[in-house]
Structures are given as C-alpha cells and as structure tokens.
XYZ file of C-alpha atoms in Angstrom:
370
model
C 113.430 91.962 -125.802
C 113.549 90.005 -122.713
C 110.511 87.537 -121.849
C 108.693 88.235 -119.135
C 109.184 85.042 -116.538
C 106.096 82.776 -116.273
C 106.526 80.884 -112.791
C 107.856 81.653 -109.879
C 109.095 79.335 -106.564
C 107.247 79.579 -103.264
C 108.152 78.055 -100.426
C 105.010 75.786 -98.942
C 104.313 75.748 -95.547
C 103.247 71.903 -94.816
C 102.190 71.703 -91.540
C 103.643 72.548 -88.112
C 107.393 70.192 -87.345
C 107.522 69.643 -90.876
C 109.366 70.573 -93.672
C 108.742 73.297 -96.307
C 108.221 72.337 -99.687
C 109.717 74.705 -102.651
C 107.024 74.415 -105.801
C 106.599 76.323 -108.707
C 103.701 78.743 -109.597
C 102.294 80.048 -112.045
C 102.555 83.957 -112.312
C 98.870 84.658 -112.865
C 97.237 87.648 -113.849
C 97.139 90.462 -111.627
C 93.355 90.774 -110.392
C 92.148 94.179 -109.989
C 92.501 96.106 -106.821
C 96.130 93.925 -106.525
C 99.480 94.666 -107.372
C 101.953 92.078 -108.148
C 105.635 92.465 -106.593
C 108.801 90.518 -107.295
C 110.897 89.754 -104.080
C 113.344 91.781 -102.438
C 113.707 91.013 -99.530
C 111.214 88.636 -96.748
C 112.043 88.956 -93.620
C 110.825 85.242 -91.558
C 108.985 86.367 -88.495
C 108.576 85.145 -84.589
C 105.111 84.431 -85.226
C 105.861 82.383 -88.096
C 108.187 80.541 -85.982
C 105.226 80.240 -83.953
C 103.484 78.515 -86.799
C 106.338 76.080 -87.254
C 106.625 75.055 -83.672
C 102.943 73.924 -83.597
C 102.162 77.637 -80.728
C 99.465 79.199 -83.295
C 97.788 76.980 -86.122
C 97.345 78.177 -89.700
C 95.637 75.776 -92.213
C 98.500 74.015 -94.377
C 99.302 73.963 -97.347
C 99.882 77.540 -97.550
C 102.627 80.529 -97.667
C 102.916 82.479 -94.557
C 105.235 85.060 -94.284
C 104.344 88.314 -93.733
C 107.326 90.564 -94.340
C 107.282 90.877 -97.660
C 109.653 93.934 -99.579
C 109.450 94.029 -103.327
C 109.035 96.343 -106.080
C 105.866 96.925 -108.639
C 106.158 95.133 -111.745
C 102.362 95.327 -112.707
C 99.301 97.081 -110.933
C 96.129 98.713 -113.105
C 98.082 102.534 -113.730
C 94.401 104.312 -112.538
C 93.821 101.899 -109.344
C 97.814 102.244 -108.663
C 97.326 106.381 -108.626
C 94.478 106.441 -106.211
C 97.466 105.147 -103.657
C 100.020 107.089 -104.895
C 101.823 103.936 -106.553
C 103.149 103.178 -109.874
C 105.406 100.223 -111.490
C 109.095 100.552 -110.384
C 107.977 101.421 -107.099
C 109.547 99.789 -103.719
C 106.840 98.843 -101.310
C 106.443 96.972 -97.889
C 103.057 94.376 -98.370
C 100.869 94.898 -94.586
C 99.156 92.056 -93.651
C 96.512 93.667 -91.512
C 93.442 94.480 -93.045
C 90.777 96.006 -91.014
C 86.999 95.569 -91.676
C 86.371 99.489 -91.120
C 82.645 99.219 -89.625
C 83.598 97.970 -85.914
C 84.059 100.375 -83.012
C 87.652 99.994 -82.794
C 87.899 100.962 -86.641
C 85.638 104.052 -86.135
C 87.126 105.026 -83.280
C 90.675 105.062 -84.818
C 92.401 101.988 -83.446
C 91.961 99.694 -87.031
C 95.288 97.935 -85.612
C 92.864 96.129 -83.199
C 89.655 96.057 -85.239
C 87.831 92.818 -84.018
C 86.990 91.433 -87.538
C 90.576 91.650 -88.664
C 91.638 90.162 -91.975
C 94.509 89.115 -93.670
C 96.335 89.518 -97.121
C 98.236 86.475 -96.911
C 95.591 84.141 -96.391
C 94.335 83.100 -100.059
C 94.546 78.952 -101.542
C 97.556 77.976 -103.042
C 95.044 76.136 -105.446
C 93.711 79.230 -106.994
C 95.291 81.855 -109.243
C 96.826 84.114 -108.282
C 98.629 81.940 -105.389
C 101.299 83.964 -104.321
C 99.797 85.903 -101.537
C 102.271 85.207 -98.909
C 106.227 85.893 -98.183
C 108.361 83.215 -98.521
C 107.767 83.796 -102.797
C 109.938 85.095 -105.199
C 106.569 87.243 -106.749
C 103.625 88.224 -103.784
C 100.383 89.702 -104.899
C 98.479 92.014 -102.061
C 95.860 94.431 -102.093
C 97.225 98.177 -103.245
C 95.452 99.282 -100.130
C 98.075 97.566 -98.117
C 101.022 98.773 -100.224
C 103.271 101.013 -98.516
C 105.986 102.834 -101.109
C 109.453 102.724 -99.761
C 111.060 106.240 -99.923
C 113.977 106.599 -102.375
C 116.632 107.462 -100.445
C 116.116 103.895 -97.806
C 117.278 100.674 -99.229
C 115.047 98.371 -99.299
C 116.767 95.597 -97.921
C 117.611 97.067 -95.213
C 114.017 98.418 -94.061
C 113.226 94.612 -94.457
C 115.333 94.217 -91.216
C 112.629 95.443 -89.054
C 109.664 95.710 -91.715
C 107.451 94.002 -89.123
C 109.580 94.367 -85.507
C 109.767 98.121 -86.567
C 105.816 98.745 -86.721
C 104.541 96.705 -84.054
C 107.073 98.287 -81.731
C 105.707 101.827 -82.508
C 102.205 100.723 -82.252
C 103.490 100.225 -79.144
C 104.670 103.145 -78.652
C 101.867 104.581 -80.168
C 99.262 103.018 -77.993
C 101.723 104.697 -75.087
C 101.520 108.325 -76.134
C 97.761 108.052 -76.595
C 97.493 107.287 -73.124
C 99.432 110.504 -72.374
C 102.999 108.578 -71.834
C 105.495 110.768 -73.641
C 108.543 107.751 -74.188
C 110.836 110.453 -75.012
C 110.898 112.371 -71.421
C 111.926 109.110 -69.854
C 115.203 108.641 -67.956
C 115.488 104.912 -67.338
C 113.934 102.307 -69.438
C 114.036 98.505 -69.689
C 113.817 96.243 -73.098
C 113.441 92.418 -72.463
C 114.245 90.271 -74.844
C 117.200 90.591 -78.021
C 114.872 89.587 -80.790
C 114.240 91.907 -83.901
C 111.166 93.716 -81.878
C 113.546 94.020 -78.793
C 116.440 95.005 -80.789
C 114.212 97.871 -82.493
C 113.025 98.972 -79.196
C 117.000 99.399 -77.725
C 117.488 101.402 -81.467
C 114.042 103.277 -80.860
C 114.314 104.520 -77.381
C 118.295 105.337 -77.810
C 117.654 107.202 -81.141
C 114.812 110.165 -79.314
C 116.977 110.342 -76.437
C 115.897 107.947 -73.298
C 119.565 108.466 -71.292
C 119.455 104.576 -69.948
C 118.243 101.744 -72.025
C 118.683 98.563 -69.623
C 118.655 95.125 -72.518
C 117.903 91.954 -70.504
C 118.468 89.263 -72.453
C 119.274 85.223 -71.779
C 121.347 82.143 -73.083
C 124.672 82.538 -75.035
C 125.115 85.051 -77.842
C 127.756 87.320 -77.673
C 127.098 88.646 -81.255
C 123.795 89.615 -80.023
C 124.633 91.321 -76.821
C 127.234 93.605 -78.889
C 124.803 94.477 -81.385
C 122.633 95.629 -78.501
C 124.957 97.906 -77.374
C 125.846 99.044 -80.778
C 122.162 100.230 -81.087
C 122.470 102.093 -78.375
C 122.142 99.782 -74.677
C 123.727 101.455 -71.696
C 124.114 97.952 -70.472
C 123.316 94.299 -71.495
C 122.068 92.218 -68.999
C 122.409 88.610 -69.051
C 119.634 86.530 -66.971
C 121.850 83.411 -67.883
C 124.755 84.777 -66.340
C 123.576 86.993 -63.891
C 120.184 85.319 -62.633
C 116.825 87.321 -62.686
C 117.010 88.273 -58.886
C 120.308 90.099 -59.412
C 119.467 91.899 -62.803
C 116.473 92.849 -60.883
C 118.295 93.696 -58.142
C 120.979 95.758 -60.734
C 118.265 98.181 -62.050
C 117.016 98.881 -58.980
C 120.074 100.095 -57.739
C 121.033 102.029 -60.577
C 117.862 103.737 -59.964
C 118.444 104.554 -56.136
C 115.848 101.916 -55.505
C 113.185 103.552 -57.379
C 112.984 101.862 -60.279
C 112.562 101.806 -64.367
C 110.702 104.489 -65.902
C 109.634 102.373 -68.521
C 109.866 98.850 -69.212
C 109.064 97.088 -73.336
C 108.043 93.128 -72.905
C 110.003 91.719 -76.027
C 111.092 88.593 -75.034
C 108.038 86.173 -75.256
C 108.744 85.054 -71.921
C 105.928 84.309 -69.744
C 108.457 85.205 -66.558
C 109.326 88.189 -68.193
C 106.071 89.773 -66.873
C 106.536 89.130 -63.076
C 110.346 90.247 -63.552
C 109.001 93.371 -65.694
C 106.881 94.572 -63.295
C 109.490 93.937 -60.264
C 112.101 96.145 -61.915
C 109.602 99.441 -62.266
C 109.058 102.017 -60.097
C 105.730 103.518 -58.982
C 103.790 105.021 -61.809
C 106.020 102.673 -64.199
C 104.561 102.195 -67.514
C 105.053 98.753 -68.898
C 104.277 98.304 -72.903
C 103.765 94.155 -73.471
C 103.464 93.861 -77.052
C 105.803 90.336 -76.651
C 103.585 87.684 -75.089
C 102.226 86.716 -78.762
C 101.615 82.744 -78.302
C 100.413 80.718 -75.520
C 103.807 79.759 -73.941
C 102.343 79.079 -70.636
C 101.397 80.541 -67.634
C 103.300 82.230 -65.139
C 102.683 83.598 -61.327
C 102.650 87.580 -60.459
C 102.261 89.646 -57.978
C 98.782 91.734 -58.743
C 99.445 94.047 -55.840
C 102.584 95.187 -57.336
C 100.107 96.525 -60.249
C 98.236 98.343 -56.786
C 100.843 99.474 -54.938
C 103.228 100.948 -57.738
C 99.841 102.339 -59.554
C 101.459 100.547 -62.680
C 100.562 101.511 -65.752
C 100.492 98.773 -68.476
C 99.443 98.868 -71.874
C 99.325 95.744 -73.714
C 100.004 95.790 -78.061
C 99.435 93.021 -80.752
C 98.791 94.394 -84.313
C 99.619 97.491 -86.411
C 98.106 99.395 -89.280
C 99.529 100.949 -91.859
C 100.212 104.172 -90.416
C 102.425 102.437 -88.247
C 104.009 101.550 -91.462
C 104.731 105.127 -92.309
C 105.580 106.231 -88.810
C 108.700 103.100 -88.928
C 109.661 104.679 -92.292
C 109.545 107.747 -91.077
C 112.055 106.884 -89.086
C 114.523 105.249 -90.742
C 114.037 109.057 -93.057
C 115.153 110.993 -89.968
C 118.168 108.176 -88.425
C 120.460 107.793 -91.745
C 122.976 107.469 -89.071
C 121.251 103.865 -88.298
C 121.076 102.938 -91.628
C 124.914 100.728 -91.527
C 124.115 99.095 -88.022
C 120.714 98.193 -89.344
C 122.002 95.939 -92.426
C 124.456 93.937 -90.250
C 121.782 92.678 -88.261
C 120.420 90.945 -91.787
C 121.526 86.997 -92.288
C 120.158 86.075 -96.494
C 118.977 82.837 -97.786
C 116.788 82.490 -100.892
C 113.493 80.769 -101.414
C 115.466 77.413 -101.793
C 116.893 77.305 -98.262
C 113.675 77.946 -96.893
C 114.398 74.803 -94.642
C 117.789 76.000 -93.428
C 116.767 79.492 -93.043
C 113.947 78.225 -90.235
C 116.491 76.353 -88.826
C 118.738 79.053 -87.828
C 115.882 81.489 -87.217
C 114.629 78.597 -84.195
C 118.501 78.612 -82.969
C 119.001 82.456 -82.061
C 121.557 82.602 -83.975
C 120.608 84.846 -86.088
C 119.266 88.314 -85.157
C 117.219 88.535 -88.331
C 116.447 85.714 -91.069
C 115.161 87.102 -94.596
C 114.789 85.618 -97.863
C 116.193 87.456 -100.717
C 115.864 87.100 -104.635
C 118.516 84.882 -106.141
C-alpha cells in the first residue's frame, strides 16, 4: 500500500524584487468546509507579476498565486455533495469570495461585492498553510471549487483559468448593458497577454468578422499565435507607431471606426488610443488597467461626441467560472491551439519561471507537478 505523502513544497513569496523561497510544509488536516487538492497545473498571473514588481502590495511571507488546477484527494464526502464534488474530481480553486450581504451581492454583481475576500490569503505559520498557487497541495473553500468537466484536460483549461473568466465578466458586464458582442462587425483587442489572447480566441470563436490585435515590442511567436486564434490582422505599435495603427482601423472601417474595442494591454496610453480608434456609439470594455502604472492624457469629449460607451471590469465570480468552461465544452476545435500557448516549470523553478513571465516571452507561465 502506498503511503500517503506528508509534506509538500511551496514556493514563498518574500517580498516585492526579491526572490522566492521553496520550503516544505506540512500536509495538515483538511479543516471542514475545505478541500485539499494536489497540483496540476498553476498558471502565474499579471497581477502576481504585479506583486513582484512592487505595483500592488501583499503582506510577505506568503503564497500568492491564484490559478490553481488540481484534483480532490480529501474533502468531508457529505460537505463535498452539497457542491456536487467528490475525491478524484478535477477542479479550478476561485479566489473571489464575496461577503453576500452588500448591495452589489444582492443585486447580482458578487464579482464586485465591496467587502470582497480572498481564499488565498491565510499565514503560512498556521496549519493548513497551503492556501495559495505556487504549491504542489492548495487547500480552498468547497464553495469556491469549480469541477472540471471530463472530457477538458485540465492542463490545458489552466491556460486561461484566470484570463478566461475575467474576460467574460467582461463580456458579461457588456451584455447586461444590452451590448450583444456577437452582432459586432469590427472589434479591437489591445494587448497579447493571456486576457488579450483569450479575447482574440473569444470574439473569433461566436463570430465577430474582424478582430484588429494591437500589440507592441518584438515577439513574433506571439503575433502568430494571435492570428492562429483567430486575428484578421496583428498590429504592431512598435513597428507601425500608434498614429498609423490608429490611422489603419479607421480606414478599414471607411472612417467610421471599431465596433468594439477590449483594453488588455495594461497600458495607460492604451485608453486615449482605444477610444481614438472607435466609432460613435463604440463600446469600449477596460478590464486591463489593473495596477497603478501611471497616468495618461485623453480626450473626454471624444467620450461626448462619439456617445462612447465604456464599461470598465476587475473581478469575476464563479459563474464566470462555468461560463469559461462552458466554453472550452462547445470549442473542442480550440482545445490544440490552447495547449501550445502553455510554457511548464515546477514549484522548484519558481524563480526562473517569474523571470520569463516579466520578459514576454512567454505567452503563459504555469507550474506543474513534477
């Protein structure tokens, strides 16, 4: 009979600029309410990047990561039922957990409840530890469990297990204010990252006929994966300049302008160019601007004159959750583009992995078991 393994490695988050440390924990009792996972797959995240580079501040010493994919190796059977979960099962851990009694919970918008909580934010100094990502075993609330359908692989749904959901909050935020994504012609995407990237697959997938990628600096691998997802055309703000991909959507569009545009970039001058490239009535989703990188000037008669539409998106819930794996059910055809976008490391090369994540490199970092 094999023994059941008593630690497992985490990698430490020690403070912004510095490095991670990889210690060993304890695998602690599962407390009730909780299940415990063993690692799949983490995917390392923009906002975590954000962490590192000193943009948002989280106490240290601590595991972030928030992108955690893992199966069930121990929950309480009658708790796990209640949420349709069971040992063996492959889940995606949210972070988000709403407080339920504010107005935006009881009015249906928990994504941007104003006492927001999260799973991930437990002392390392206190069993059960492991409530981050970057850990080969994660424990998080079964409330915040989301079971993996069968036929997806799981490492694969870790490619956008976080870029996937917030970019159809996004779009979910758009349809409840009576946008309809799918009857658009022309639309914009700024910015290559994993939420970008999703966006291009998104808006390709349910049929927008243009998908316009803007992207900057150097990376050719990028720019064809872009267009393997579905962009009608990649442009390059390096290459190009911003007044001339401005100018090239404008005259695709007789002078009109984008039907929709999807702030993914992080780009404080993103917004100014965003806005330039719509036409009147435009609808511009920002769910990209998600550290304090600076101000930048615009044009607030632009937001006048074109009656502009813009709907700004930070957090999603766990029905955003379903909605991305819902999804990935109905696009098998995505499945193969989806898993080359994926660059592994384990817990170990924490310190490398962060290091090509900051380059660009890489289209998606994830940690992966051994």
């Amino acid at each position: 009979m094999k023994q059941e393994k008593k630690t497992a490695k985490a990698a430490v988050f020690m403070g912004a600029n510095m490095p991670f440390e990889v210690r060993e924990f304890e695998i602690a009792q599962t407390p009730a309410g909780y299940g415990r996972m063993e690692l799949i797959a983490s995917g390392i995240c923009g906002t975590d990047v954000h962490f590192h580079k000193g943009k948002l501040s989280v106490q240290a010493p601590t595991i972030i990561g928030h992108e955690f994919v893992g199966k069930i190796t121990d929950l309480n059977a009658a708790e796990g039922k209640k949420y349709g979960l069971q040992v063996g099962d492959n889940v995606i851990a949210d972070i988000a957990v709403p407080c339920g009694e504010c107005l935006l919970c009881k009015t249906g918008d928990d994504a941007n409840c104003v006492c927001m909580k999260v799973t991930n934010g437990g002392s390392i100094s206190e069993p059960p530890y492991l409530y981050g990502g970057y850990t080969e075993v994660n424990y998080t609330p079964l409330s915040n469990l989301i079971k993996i359908p069968a036929r997806l692989d799981p490492v694969m749904v870790t490619t956008f297990a976080c870029p996937g959901p917030t970019a159809m909050h996004a779009f979910a935020l758009a349809e409840r204010a009576g946008v309809n994504v799918k009857e658009k012609s022309v639309a914009v995407v700024q910015g290559l990252g994993p939420v970008g990237m999703f966006a291009v697959m998104y808006l390709h997938a349910v049929g927008v006929k243009t998908v316009f990628a803007v992207t900057a600096g150097n990376n050719p691998k990028r720019e064809q994966s872009a267009r393997e997802l579905g962009a009608t055309e990649v442009l390059n703000l390096s290459v190009m300049g911003e007044e001339a991909v401005t100018e090239f959507v404008l005259n695709h569009t007789n002078g009109l302008g984008a039907d929709f545009a999807f702030e993914a970039s992080g780009a404080p001058a993103a917004v100014s160019q965003g806005m330039q490239m719509l036409r009147n009535r435009g609808v511009y989703l920002v769910p990209g601007q998600y550290s304090n990188s600076g101000g930048v000037n615009i044009q607030p008669q632009l937001i006048t004159f074109k009656a502009l539409h813009i709907i700004g998106s930070s957090q999603y819930s766990v029905s955003d959750v379903k909605a991305y794996l819902d999804f990935l059910c109905e696009h098998p055809e995505l499945h193969a583009g989806i898993c080359a976008l994926g660059n592994k490391y384990t817990i170990e090369q924490i310190n490398e992995a962060f290091d090509d994540a900051k380059s660009g490199n890489n289209i998606k970092t994830m940690l992966v078991k051994k």
